[in-house]
């Protein structure tokens, strides 16, 4: 019963938000010039969905997001396994990782523009840099969580490094990997849209910037709504993939 009422509560909250957005401009608390009614946002969204330019921009955003996320996941997983499985390498790289990881990706925007202009590669630079650390840190945490008794047992059976990685380290690290991928998926979308807004790379962020400069306020809110829905969809897909990959794990079985 509790699980069945959760979607209803979510819909009720969404309906309440729509009513609030519809009422605020008429209340005098907020000017309709800056916050149009929800009906105008919906009308702008409907017109937006009929434009070929919108679907092209959506494809550009998803392309930058998908390519950047794929590169970040592959390099983060491989790098995390290599660094985490070699104690000396982990000790040598620890300070470098802690120095580079906190650097905001938006600080690299001038570098990206100098190197690649408004090309797709500028967007990929920001997306990969931000997403990579989400994956790498989680993989390193997973590798550190490996049971030393299980690792020693694998060594006593003369299991090679690849065998220990595959049968001992990877099953332990996989929940951390999936958490890193889920976090990276959201961060990748944020940076993809940021690159489009600031740099002018093709995509939804660029459409938002154009709508804002032209004074099309309802269109701006409609595009923001699209990015929000896209973020929710990506998070739901990431959680579904995580549950699928970890169906054997006790956390997912307990959730079920």
PDB file of N, CA and C in Angstrom, residues 41 44-45 48 54 57 193 203-212 216-229:
ATOM      1  N   UNK A  41       3.662  28.900 -19.847  1.00  0.00           N
ATOM      2  CA  UNK A  41       4.811  28.000 -19.962  1.00  0.00           C
ATOM      3  C   UNK A  41       4.422  26.746 -20.752  1.00  0.00           C
ATOM      4  N   UNK A  44       4.105  27.568 -24.406  1.00  0.00           N
ATOM      5  CA  UNK A  44       5.427  27.709 -25.010  1.00  0.00           C
ATOM      6  C   UNK A  44       6.089  26.348 -25.202  1.00  0.00           C
ATOM      7  N   UNK A  45       5.890  25.448 -24.252  1.00  0.00           N
ATOM      8  CA  UNK A  45       6.449  24.109 -24.368  1.00  0.00           C
ATOM      9  C   UNK A  45       5.818  23.353 -25.530  1.00  0.00           C
ATOM     10  N   UNK A  48       7.248  24.595 -28.627  1.00  0.00           N
ATOM     11  CA  UNK A  48       8.647  24.176 -28.695  1.00  0.00           C
ATOM     12  C   UNK A  48       8.774  22.763 -29.248  1.00  0.00           C
ATOM     13  N   UNK A  54      14.398  22.443 -31.888  1.00  0.00           N
ATOM     14  CA  UNK A  54      14.406  21.938 -30.516  1.00  0.00           C
ATOM     15  C   UNK A  54      14.930  20.514 -30.467  1.00  0.00           C
ATOM     16  N   UNK A  57      18.614  20.417 -31.027  1.00  0.00           N
ATOM     17  CA  UNK A  57      19.334  20.846 -29.825  1.00  0.00           C
ATOM     18  C   UNK A  57      19.323  19.761 -28.758  1.00  0.00           C
ATOM     19  N   UNK A 193      24.910  21.219 -20.172  1.00  0.00           N
ATOM     20  CA  UNK A 193      24.048  22.394 -20.334  1.00  0.00           C
ATOM     21  C   UNK A 193      24.805  23.673 -19.974  1.00  0.00           C
ATOM     22  N   UNK A 203      22.972  23.057 -28.388  1.00  0.00           N
ATOM     23  CA  UNK A 203      22.241  22.246 -27.429  1.00  0.00           C
ATOM     24  C   UNK A 203      21.158  23.047 -26.736  1.00  0.00           C
ATOM     25  N   UNK A 204      20.531  22.420 -25.757  1.00  0.00           N
ATOM     26  CA  UNK A 204      19.434  23.069 -25.034  1.00  0.00           C
ATOM     27  C   UNK A 204      19.898  24.318 -24.296  1.00  0.00           C
ATOM     28  N   UNK A 205      21.100  24.271 -23.737  1.00  0.00           N
ATOM     29  CA  UNK A 205      21.616  25.445 -23.029  1.00  0.00           C
ATOM     30  C   UNK A 205      21.750  26.646 -23.951  1.00  0.00           C
ATOM     31  N   UNK A 206      22.167  26.417 -25.185  1.00  0.00           N
ATOM     32  CA  UNK A 206      22.286  27.509 -26.149  1.00  0.00           C
ATOM     33  C   UNK A 206      20.913  28.082 -26.487  1.00  0.00           C
ATOM     34  N   UNK A 207      19.906  27.198 -26.612  1.00  0.00           N
ATOM     35  CA  UNK A 207      18.544  27.684 -26.861  1.00  0.00           C
ATOM     36  C   UNK A 207      18.042  28.534 -25.698  1.00  0.00           C
ATOM     37  N   UNK A 208      18.373  28.134 -24.467  1.00  0.00           N
ATOM     38  CA  UNK A 208      17.970  28.919 -23.297  1.00  0.00           C
ATOM     39  C   UNK A 208      18.608  30.311 -23.351  1.00  0.00           C
ATOM     40  N   UNK A 209      19.905  30.363 -23.691  1.00  0.00           N
ATOM     41  CA  UNK A 209      20.597  31.651 -23.760  1.00  0.00           C
ATOM     42  C   UNK A 209      19.990  32.543 -24.842  1.00  0.00           C
ATOM     43  N   UNK A 210      19.667  31.972 -25.996  1.00  0.00           N
ATOM     44  CA  UNK A 210      19.067  32.747 -27.083  1.00  0.00           C
ATOM     45  C   UNK A 210      17.687  33.258 -26.674  1.00  0.00           C
ATOM     46  N   UNK A 211      16.885  32.400 -26.032  1.00  0.00           N
ATOM     47  CA  UNK A 211      15.547  32.810 -25.596  1.00  0.00           C
ATOM     48  C   UNK A 211      15.635  33.911 -24.547  1.00  0.00           C
ATOM     49  N   UNK A 212      16.623  33.820 -23.661  1.00  0.00           N
ATOM     50  CA  UNK A 212      16.769  34.836 -22.610  1.00  0.00           C
ATOM     51  C   UNK A 212      17.161  36.185 -23.200  1.00  0.00           C
ATOM     52  N   UNK A 216      12.140  36.142 -24.596  1.00  0.00           N
ATOM     53  CA  UNK A 216      11.053  35.150 -24.667  1.00  0.00           C
ATOM     54  C   UNK A 216      10.997  34.395 -23.340  1.00  0.00           C
ATOM     55  N   UNK A 217      10.411  35.039 -22.335  1.00  0.00           N
ATOM     56  CA  UNK A 217      10.433  34.485 -20.980  1.00  0.00           C
ATOM     57  C   UNK A 217       9.710  33.139 -20.880  1.00  0.00           C
ATOM     58  N   UNK A 218       8.487  32.981 -21.412  1.00  0.00           N
ATOM     59  CA  UNK A 218       7.843  31.663 -21.318  1.00  0.00           C
ATOM     60  C   UNK A 218       8.655  30.555 -21.978  1.00  0.00           C
ATOM     61  N   UNK A 219       9.337  30.904 -23.067  1.00  0.00           N
ATOM     62  CA  UNK A 219      10.170  29.917 -23.756  1.00  0.00           C
ATOM     63  C   UNK A 219      11.351  29.496 -22.881  1.00  0.00           C
ATOM     64  N   UNK A 220      11.911  30.466 -22.160  1.00  0.00           N
ATOM     65  CA  UNK A 220      13.015  30.145 -21.248  1.00  0.00           C
ATOM     66  C   UNK A 220      12.560  29.127 -20.211  1.00  0.00           C
ATOM     67  N   UNK A 221      11.399  29.392 -19.594  1.00  0.00           N
ATOM     68  CA  UNK A 221      10.893  28.477 -18.569  1.00  0.00           C
ATOM     69  C   UNK A 221      10.541  27.116 -19.171  1.00  0.00           C
ATOM     70  N   UNK A 222      10.033  27.102 -20.392  1.00  0.00           N
ATOM     71  CA  UNK A 222       9.714  25.838 -21.047  1.00  0.00           C
ATOM     72  C   UNK A 222      10.974  25.006 -21.272  1.00  0.00           C
ATOM     73  N   UNK A 223      12.049  25.656 -21.692  1.00  0.00           N
ATOM     74  CA  UNK A 223      13.315  24.947 -21.903  1.00  0.00           C
ATOM     75  C   UNK A 223      13.914  24.468 -20.584  1.00  0.00           C
ATOM     76  N   UNK A 224      13.791  25.292 -19.547  1.00  0.00           N
ATOM     77  CA  UNK A 224      14.270  24.873 -18.216  1.00  0.00           C
ATOM     78  C   UNK A 224      13.484  23.650 -17.750  1.00  0.00           C
ATOM     79  N   UNK A 225      12.188  23.646 -18.014  1.00  0.00           N
ATOM     80  CA  UNK A 225      11.355  22.498 -17.656  1.00  0.00           C
ATOM     81  C   UNK A 225      11.823  21.242 -18.390  1.00  0.00           C
ATOM     82  N   UNK A 226      12.185  21.394 -19.657  1.00  0.00           N
ATOM     83  CA  UNK A 226      12.680  20.250 -20.433  1.00  0.00           C
ATOM     84  C   UNK A 226      13.965  19.705 -19.817  1.00  0.00           C
ATOM     85  N   UNK A 227      14.879  20.583 -19.431  1.00  0.00           N
ATOM     86  CA  UNK A 227      16.128  20.117 -18.822  1.00  0.00           C
ATOM     87  C   UNK A 227      15.863  19.411 -17.498  1.00  0.00           C
ATOM     88  N   UNK A 228      14.866  19.911 -16.738  1.00  0.00           N
ATOM     89  CA  UNK A 228      14.519  19.241 -15.486  1.00  0.00           C
ATOM     90  C   UNK A 228      13.957  17.846 -15.717  1.00  0.00           C
ATOM     91  N   UNK A 229      13.052  17.732 -16.699  1.00  0.00           N
ATOM     92  CA  UNK A 229      12.492  16.424 -17.026  1.00  0.00           C
ATOM     93  C   UNK A 229      13.594  15.478 -17.520  1.00  0.00           C
TER      94      UNK A 229
END
